[in-house]
Every structure is written in structure tokens, then in C-alpha cells.
Coordinates of C-alpha atoms and ligand atoms in Angstrom, one line a residue:
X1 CA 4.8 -7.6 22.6
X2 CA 1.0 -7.5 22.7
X3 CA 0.3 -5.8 19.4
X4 CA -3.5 -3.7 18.4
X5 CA -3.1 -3.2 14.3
X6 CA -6.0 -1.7 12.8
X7 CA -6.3 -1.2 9.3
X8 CA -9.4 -1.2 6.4
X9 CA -9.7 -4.5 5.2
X10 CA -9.7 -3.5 1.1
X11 CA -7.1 -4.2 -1.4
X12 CA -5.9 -0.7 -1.0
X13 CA -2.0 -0.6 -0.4
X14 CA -2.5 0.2 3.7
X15 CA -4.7 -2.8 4.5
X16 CA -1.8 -4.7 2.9
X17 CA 1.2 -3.4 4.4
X18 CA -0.6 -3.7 7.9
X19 CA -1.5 -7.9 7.1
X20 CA 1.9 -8.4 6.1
X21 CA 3.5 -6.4 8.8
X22 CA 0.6 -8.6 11.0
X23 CA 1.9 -11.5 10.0
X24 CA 5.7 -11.0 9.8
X25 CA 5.5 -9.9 13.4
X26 CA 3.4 -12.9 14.3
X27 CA 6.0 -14.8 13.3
X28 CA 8.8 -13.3 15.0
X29 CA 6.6 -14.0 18.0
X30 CA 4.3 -11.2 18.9
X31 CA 0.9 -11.6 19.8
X32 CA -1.0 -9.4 17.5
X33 CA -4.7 -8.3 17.4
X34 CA -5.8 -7.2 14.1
X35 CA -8.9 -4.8 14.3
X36 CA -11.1 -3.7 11.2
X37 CA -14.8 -3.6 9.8
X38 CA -14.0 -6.8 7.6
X39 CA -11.4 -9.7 7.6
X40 CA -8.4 -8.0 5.6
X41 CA -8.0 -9.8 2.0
X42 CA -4.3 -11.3 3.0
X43 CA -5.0 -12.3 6.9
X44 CA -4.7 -15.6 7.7
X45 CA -6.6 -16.1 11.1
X46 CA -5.4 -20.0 11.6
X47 CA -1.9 -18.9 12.4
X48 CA -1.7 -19.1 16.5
X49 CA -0.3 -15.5 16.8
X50 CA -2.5 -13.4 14.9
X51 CA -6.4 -12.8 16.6
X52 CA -8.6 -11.1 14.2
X53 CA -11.3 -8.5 15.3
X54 CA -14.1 -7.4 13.7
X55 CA -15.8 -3.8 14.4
X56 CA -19.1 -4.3 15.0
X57 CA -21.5 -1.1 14.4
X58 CA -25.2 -1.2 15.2
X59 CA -27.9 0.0 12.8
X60 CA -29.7 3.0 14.3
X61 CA -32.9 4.5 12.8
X62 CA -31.6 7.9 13.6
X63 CA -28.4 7.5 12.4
X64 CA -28.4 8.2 8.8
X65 CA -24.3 8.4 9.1
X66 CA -23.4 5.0 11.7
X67 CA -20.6 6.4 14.0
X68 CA -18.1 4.5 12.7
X69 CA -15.0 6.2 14.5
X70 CA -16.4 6.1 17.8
X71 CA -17.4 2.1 17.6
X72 CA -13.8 1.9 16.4
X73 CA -12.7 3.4 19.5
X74 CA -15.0 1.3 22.0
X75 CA -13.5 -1.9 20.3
X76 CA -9.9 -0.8 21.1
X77 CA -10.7 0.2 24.5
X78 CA -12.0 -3.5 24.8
X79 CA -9.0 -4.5 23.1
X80 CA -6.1 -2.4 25.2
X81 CA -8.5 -3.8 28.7
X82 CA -8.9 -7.3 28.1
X83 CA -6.3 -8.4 26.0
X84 CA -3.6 -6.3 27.3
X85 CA -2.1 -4.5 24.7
X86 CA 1.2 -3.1 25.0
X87 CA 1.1 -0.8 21.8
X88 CA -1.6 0.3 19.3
X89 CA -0.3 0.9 15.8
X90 CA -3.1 2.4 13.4
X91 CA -3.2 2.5 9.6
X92 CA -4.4 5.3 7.5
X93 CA -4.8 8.6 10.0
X94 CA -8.6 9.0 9.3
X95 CA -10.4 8.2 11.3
X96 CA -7.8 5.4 12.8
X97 CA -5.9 8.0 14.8
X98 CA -8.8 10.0 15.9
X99 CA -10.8 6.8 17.6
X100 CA -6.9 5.6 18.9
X101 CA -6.5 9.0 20.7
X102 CA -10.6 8.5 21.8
X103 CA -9.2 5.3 23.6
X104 CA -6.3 6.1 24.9
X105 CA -8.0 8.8 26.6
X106 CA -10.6 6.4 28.0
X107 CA -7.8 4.4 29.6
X108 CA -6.0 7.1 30.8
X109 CA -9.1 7.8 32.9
X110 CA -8.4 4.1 34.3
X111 CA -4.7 4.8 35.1
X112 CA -3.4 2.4 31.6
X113 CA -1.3 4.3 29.1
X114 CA -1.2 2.9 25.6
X115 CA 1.2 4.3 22.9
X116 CA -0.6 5.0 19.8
X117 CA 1.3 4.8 16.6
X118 CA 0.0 5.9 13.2
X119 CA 1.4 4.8 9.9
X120 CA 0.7 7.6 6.9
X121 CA 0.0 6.0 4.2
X122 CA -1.1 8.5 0.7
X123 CA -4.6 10.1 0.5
X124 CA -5.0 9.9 4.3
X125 CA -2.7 13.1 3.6
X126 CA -2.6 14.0 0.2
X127 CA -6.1 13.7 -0.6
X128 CA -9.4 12.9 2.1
X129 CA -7.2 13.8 4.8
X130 CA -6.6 17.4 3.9
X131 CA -9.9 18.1 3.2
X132 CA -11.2 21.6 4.7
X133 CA -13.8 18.8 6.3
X134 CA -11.4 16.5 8.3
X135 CA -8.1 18.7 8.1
X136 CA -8.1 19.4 11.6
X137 CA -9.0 16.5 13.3
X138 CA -7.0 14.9 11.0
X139 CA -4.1 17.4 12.4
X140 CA -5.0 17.0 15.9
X141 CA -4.8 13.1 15.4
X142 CA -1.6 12.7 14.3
X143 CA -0.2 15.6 16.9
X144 CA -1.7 13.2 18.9
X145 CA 0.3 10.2 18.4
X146 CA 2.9 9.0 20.1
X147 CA 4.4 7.7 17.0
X148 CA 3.7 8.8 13.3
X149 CA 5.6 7.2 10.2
X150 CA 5.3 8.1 6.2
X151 CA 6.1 5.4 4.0
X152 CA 8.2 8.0 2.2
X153 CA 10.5 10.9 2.4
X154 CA 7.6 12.2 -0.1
X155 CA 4.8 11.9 2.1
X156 CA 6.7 13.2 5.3
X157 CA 7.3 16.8 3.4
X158 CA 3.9 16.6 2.2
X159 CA 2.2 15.9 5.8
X160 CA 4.4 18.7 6.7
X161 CA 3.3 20.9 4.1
X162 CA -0.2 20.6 4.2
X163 CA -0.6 20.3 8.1
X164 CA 0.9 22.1 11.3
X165 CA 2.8 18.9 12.9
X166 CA 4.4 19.6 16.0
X167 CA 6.0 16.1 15.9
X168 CA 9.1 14.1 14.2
X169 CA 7.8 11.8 11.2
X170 CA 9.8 8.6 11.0
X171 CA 9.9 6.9 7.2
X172 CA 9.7 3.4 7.2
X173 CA 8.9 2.6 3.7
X174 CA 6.8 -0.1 2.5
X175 CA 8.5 -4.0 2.4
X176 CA 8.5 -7.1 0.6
X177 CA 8.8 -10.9 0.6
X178 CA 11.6 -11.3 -1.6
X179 CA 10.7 -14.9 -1.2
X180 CA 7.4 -14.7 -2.1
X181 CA 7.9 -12.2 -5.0
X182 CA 10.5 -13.9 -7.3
X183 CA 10.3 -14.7 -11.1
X184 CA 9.5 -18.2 -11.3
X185 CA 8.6 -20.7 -13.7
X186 CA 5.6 -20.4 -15.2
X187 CA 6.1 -21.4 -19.1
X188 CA 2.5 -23.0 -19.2
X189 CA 0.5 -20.4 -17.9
X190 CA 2.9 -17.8 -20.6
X191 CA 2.2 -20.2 -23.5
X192 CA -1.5 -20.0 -22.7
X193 CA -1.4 -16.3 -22.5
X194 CA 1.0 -15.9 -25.2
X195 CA 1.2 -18.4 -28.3
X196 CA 3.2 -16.1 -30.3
X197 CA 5.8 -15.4 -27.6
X198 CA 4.5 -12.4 -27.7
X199 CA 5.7 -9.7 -24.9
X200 CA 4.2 -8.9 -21.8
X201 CA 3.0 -6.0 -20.3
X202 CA 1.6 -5.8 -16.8
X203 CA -0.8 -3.0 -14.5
X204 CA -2.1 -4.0 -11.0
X205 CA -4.1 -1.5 -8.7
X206 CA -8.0 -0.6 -7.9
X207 CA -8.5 1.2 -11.1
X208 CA -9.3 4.2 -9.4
X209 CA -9.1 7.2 -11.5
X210 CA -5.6 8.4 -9.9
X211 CA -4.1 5.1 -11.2
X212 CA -4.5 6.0 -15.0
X213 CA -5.9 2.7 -16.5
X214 CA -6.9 4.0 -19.6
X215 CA -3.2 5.7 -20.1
X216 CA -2.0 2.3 -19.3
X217 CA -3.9 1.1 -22.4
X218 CA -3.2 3.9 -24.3
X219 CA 0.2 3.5 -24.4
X220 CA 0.2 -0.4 -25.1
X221 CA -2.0 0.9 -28.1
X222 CA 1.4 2.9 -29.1
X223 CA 3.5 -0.1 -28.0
X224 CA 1.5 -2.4 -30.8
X225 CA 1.8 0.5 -33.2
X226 CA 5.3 0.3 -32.9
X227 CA 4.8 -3.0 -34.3
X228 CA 5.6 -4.9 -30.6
X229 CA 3.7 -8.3 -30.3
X230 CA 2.6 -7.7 -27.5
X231 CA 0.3 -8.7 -24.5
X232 CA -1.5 -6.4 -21.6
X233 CA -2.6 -8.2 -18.5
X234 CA -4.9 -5.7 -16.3
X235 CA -4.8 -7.1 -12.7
X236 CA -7.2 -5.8 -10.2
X237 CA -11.0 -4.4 -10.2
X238 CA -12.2 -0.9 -9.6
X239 CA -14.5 2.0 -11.0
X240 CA -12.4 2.3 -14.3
X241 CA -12.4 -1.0 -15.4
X242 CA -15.3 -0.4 -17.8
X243 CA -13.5 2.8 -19.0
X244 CA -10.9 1.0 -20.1
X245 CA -12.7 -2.2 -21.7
X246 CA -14.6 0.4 -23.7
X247 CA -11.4 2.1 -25.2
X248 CA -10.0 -1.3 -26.2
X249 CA -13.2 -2.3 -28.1
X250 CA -12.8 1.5 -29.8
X251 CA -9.3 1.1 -30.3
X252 CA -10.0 -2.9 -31.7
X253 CA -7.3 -4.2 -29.3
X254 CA -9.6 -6.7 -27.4
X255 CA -7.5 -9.7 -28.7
X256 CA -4.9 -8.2 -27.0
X257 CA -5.7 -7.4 -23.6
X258 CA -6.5 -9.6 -20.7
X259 CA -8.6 -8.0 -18.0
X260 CA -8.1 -10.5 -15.1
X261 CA -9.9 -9.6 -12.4
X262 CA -8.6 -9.0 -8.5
X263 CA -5.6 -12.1 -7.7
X264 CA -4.5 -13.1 -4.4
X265 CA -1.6 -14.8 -6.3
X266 CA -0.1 -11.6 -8.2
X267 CA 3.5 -12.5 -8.5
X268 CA 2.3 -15.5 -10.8
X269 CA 1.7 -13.2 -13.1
X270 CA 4.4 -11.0 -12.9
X271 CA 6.5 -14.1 -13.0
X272 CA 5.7 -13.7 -16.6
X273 CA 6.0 -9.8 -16.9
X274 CA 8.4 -8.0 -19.2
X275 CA 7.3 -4.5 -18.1
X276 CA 5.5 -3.2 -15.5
X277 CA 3.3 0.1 -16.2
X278 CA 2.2 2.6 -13.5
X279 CA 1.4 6.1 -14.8
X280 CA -0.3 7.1 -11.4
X281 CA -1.4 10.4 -10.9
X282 CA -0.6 10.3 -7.1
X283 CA 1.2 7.6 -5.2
X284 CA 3.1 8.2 -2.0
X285 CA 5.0 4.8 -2.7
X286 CA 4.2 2.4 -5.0
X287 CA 3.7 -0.9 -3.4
X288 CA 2.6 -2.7 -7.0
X289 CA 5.9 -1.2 -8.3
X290 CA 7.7 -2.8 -5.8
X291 CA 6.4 -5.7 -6.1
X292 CA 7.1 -6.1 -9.6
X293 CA 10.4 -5.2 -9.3
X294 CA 10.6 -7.7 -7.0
X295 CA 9.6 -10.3 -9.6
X296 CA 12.7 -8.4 -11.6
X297 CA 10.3 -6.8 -14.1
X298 CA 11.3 -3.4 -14.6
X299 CA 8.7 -0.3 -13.9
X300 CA 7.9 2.6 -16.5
X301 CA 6.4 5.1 -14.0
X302 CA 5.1 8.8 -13.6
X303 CA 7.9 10.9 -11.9
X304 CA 5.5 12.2 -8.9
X305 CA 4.8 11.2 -5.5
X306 CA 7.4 8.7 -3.4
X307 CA 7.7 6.9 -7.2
X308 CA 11.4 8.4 -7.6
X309 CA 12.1 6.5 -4.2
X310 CA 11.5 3.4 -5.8
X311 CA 12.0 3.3 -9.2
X312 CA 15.3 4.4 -10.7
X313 CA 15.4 6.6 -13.6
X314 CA 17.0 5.0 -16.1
X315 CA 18.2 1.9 -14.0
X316 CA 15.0 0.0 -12.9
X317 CA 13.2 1.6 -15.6
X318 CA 12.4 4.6 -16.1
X319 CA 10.2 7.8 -15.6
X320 CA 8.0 10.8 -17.3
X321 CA 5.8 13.4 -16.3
X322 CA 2.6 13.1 -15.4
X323 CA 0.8 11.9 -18.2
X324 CA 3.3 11.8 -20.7
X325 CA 2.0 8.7 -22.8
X326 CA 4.6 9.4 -25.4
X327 CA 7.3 9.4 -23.4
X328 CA 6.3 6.0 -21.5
X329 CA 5.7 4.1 -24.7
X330 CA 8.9 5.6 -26.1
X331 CA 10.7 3.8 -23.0
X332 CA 8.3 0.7 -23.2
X333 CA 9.4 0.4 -26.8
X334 CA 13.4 0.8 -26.0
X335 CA 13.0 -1.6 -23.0
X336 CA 10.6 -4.5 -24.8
X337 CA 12.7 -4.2 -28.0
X338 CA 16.5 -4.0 -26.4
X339 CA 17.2 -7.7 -24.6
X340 CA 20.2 -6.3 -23.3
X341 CA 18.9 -3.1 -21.8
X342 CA 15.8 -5.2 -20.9
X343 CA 18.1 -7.8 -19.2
X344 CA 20.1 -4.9 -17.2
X345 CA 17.0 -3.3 -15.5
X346 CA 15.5 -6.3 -14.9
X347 CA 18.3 -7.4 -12.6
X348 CA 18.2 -3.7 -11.0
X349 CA 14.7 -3.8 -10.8
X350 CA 15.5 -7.1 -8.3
X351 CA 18.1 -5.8 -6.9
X352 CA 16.5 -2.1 -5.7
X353 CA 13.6 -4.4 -4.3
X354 CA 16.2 -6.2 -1.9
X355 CA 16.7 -3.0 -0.6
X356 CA 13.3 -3.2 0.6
X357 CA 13.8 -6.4 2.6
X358 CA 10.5 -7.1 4.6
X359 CA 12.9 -8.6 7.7
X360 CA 15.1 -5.2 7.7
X361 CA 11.9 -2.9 7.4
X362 CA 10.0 -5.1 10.0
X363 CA 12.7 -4.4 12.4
X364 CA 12.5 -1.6 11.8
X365 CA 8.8 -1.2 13.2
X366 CA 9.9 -3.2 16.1
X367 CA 12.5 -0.4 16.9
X368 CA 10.5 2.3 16.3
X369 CA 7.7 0.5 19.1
X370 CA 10.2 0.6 21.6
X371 CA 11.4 3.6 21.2
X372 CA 8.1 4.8 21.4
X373 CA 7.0 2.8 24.3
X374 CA 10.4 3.7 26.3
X375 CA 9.8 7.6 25.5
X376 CA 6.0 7.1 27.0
X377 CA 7.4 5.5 30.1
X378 CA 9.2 8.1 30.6
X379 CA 6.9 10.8 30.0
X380 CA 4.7 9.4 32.4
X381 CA 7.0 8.8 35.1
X382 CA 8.3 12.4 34.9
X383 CA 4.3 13.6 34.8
X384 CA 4.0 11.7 38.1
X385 CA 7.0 12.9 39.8
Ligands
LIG1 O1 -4.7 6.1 -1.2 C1 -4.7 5.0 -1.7 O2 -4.7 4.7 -2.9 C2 -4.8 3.8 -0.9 C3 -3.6 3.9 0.0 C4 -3.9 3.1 1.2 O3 -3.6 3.7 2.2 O4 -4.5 2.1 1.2 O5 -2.4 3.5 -0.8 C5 -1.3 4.2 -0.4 O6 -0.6 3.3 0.5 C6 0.3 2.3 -0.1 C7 0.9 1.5 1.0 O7 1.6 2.4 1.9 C8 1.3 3.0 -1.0 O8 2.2 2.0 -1.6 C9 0.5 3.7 -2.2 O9 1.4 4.4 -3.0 C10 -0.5 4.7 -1.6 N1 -1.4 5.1 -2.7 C11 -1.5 6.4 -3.1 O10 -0.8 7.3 -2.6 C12 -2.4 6.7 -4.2

């Protein structure tokens, strides 16, 4: 198939689902046309399959707000006209799906009917999305749709909670190279980090306030209390990061805490990771849990969201409530300081990830187009008749 994906380019946990499903297709033979305002952090434009857009919005003196949706939507007209498309599958509803209906409509006034799929992904619904600003457009977008997916059973209840949805919601959850994300060797770069042996404890994400960086450090402070030699690695960049160096120099932990920046390469790290820490205060998913488990590290998590989907309680680790530090550094304690418990959930932890096979949740996607495509087809032909 001739394949539109548009997504934002950041490190968020949408823009990387859409390169990887971007490339997976690619190289099950697709021809697919990745559209956004920058080149997405994991694209790799030399592969012969993949053809990267770029949105390109005109400064206006009267615009103090650039029309961002509706460039969008001129750029997948372009798209669906001149390089055929047979599906467009948007990432993140807002405003992705409003500028894909915008289009389609466009073409349908030139007799070319593109389905539109939309992928939910978390604060397009649970947080910007239902905002009394964009609610319903945001509504109307995804009603829209020919196709909508949730990348949880989470998310699909809430988009039906919060919104009047007159369509089915398919889950296809986020997926992973199992391949890629394995523990390997990497006793150097754990000698450098930790002389003493000492253990290690792991957080990636943007270090947005809903990810809970500074509960992260607070309970490795209760972890070293506990009198764990211990290590935290802090993996990613983001508007708490300052936060939280300033509550390790208050706390005196500096020694002990590693803030490594953003890393294209994060399995290396959690190739060395004893425990993986995600006290999120919303997460639909969980895609940096998942990819630690995938490196068999097992996941101390809050209980909200789609996080119950992917980490087991009290087999792949476990779970609290929403910031419940004592309760995670309880478990971080009985995990770090019990090899055989440790060595049980970290061979869950791999196992639960399997279930999350990029090549079965891929097909997945390629199902899901047809179906949509066929239904469509169908639609139209009975609108002609
Ligand atoms: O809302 C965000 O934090 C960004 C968002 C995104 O769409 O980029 O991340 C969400 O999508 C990921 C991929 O589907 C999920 O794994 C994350 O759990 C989810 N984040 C939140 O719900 C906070």
C-alpha cells in the first residue's frame, strides 16, 4: 500500500510509535510518506521505502497564530494527489484528524476517497484534547474518521467517556523490537557507572510534570536510606529536569545520580537496569515501561491509566497509587534486595513484553487498513448506486 503517516516529530511516545510503525511497514514493503513540521527523532530517510515530508508554514505579518492545521491539510491534499495514497493514518487527533478530514473533503470534491485513520494516543484525549477549547472539533474529528484506534482498553473507555463517539474504537497497543530491546552485555559501560557494583535504577521520559521526576528521586532517596548502594540514571530532557537536580543537591545525593541527557540508544542503558521507575501521573500506556521490560528489567509503576495493561502487579513488578513514594520504595527495596524475586520478574517483565511483538501488532495495523479501506469501498459504492 501507498501509506500517508503524519505524526509530531518530538520524543513524545506518538511520534515514536508512528516512525517505528513507519519503518516496520517500509520493510514489509509498503511505500510510506511520513508527513510532519520536523524530521521525527527515529526516521531514517535513506531506507528506499520511507519518503519524508516536511510541512512547510509561511510567516505572515498578520498572523500572530500560523495556521498550522490548515497548511497540514494542504500538504496531504498534495500528498493523497501526487503520490497516490491509498490510506492516511494520523497520530495524535489534534489537530491531525481535523486537517485529514479538511483533505479528504478537498478530494472528495475531485471524485478521490481517501480513508483517514487516527491513532489516540494519551493527552490528545485525556488532557489538550478535551479542553472546553478544542473538545468539539476534537469530537467531530475523530466521528470523522474512518478508522480510530486507542493504544489501550484505558484510553478507549476514556475517549468514550469524555466525548460523544458515534464510532467503534479498535485497541492496538503500542509494540516493540524484541530484537532491539534485549539485555545485553555491557559490563564496561556498568563498571564505569558503577564501581561498587552498586544497583541500578532507571527513569526515561520528557520530564514533564505528569511524569513525576522528582518522585522518582525521592524514592531512590528512601532506596539509599534503606542502606541500597545504589545508582539512578535519569534518561531524557524536559521542563523538570532542573527540579530535580535541585532536590538532589538539597537531598546531597549528587554522587549518586546520573542525569544523562535525551539517548537515541536507550536500551544500552537499560541493558544495565535493575529496576525501572515510572510513577506517572497519567499515561495511557507506557511505552518507556515497555521498553524496559523488554530489556527484562522489571517496572515499579503508578496503578492509573493503561499502566495495569502493561505491568503486572506483583509479576513484572509491581504497582501503587498515585503518588505513593512509600509504597514504591518499599517494592524497590523487596525487588533490589531479593535476587530471587528480582530474577523471577525480570524474566516476566521479558516475557509480558513478547506479548507486545512489534511483527504481531504491525499486522495488526495492516488488517485494520483493509478493513477500513474495504468498508470505504463499499460505502462509496452503495452512495453511488
Ligand atoms: O501525551 C504525552 O505524553 C505524549 C503522548 C504522545 O502522544 O506523544 O504519549 C502518549 O502516547 C504514548 C504512545 O502511544 C504512550 O505510550 C504514552 O503512555 C502516552 N503518554 C501519556 O498518556 C502521558
Amino acid at each position: 500500500m501507498n501509506i500517508g503517516i503524519v505524526c509530531y516529530p518530538t520524543f513524545g511516545g506518538s511520534g515514536v510509535v508512528a516512525t517505528e510503525l513507519a519503518k516496520v511497514l517500509a520493510a514489509k514493503g509498503h511505500k510510506i510518506h511520513v508527513l510532519s513540521y520536523a524530521k521525527p527523532a527515529r526516521l531514517e530517510t535513506l531506507d528506499s521505502n520511507i519518503f519524508y515530508h516536511e510541512v512547510a508554514i509561511n510567516a505572515y505579518p498578520l498572523f500572530e497564530y500560523p495556521p498550522y492545521a490548515l497548511a497540514l491539510a494542504t500538504q496531504m491534499v498534495n500528498l493523497i494527489e501526487y503520490e497516490q495514497l491509498d490510506l492516511l493514518h494520523v497520530h495524535y487527533a489534534l489537530p491531525h484528524a481535523t486537517s485529514a478530514y479538511l483533505a479528504k473533503q478537498i478530494m472528495a470534491d475531485k471524485g478521490i476517497n481517501v480513508p483517514v485513520v487516527t491513532t489516540l494516543h494519551g493527552t490528545d484525549i485525556t488532557l489538550v484534547g478535551s479542553d472546553p477549547s478544542y473538545k468539539h472539533v476534537v469530537e467531530f474529528s475523530i466521528n470523522k474518521s474512518d478508522g480510530v484506534t486507542a493504544v489501550s482498553e484505558y484510553l478507549k473507555q476514556e475517549t468514550f467517556d469524555r466525548f460523544d463517539i458515534s464510532s467503534d474504537i479498535k485497541v492496538i497497543p503500542n509494540f516493540i523490537d524484541l530484537d532491539r530491546f534485549q539485555k545485553s552485555n555491557k559490563s564496561h559501560f556498568k563498571k564505569a557507572i558503577c564501581p561498587e557494583d552498586e544497583k541500578v535504577i532507571v527513569h526515561v521520559s520528557n520530564f514533564r510534570k505528569v511524569k513525576r521526576v522528582p518522585e522518582v528521586v525521592s524514592i531512590f532517596n528512601r532506596v539509599l536510606k534503606q542502606g541500597i548502594k545504589a545508582k539512578l540514571l535519569l534518561v531524557g530532557d524536559g521542563p523538570d529536569r532542573q527540579k530535580a537536580e535541585q532536590q538532589c543537591r538539597d537531598l546531597g545525593i549528587c554522587e549518586h545520580v546520573r542525569f544523562l541527557g535525551k539517548l537515541e540508544q536507550v536500551e544500552e542503558v537499560l541493558s544495565i537496569a535493575d529496576l525501572f521507575l515510572i510513577p506517572s501521573g497519567s499515561e495511557t500506556f507506557g511505552l518507556a515501561a515497555l521498553e524496559a521490560m523488554s530489556c527484562s528489567v522489571p517496572v515499579i509503576s503508578s496503578d492509573i491509566g493503561g499502566l495495569p495493561e502493561v505491568n503486572i502487579q506483583g509479576e513484572t513488578g509491581f504497582l501503587c497509587a498515585l503518588d505513593d513514594i512509600d509504597c514504591m520504595a518499599k517494592h524497590a527495596v523487596e525487588i533490589l534486595s531479593n535476587e530471587k524475586l528480582h530474577a523471577t520478574m525480570s524474566k516476566n517483565a521479558r516475557a509480558q513484553a513478547e506479548r507486545f511483538n512489534q511483527d504481531v501488532v504491525v499486522n495488526e495495523y495492516e488488517q485494520y487498513y483493509k478493513e477500513v479501506s474495504e468498508q470505504l469501498q463499499e460505502k462509496t459504492a452503495v452512495s453511488k448506486a
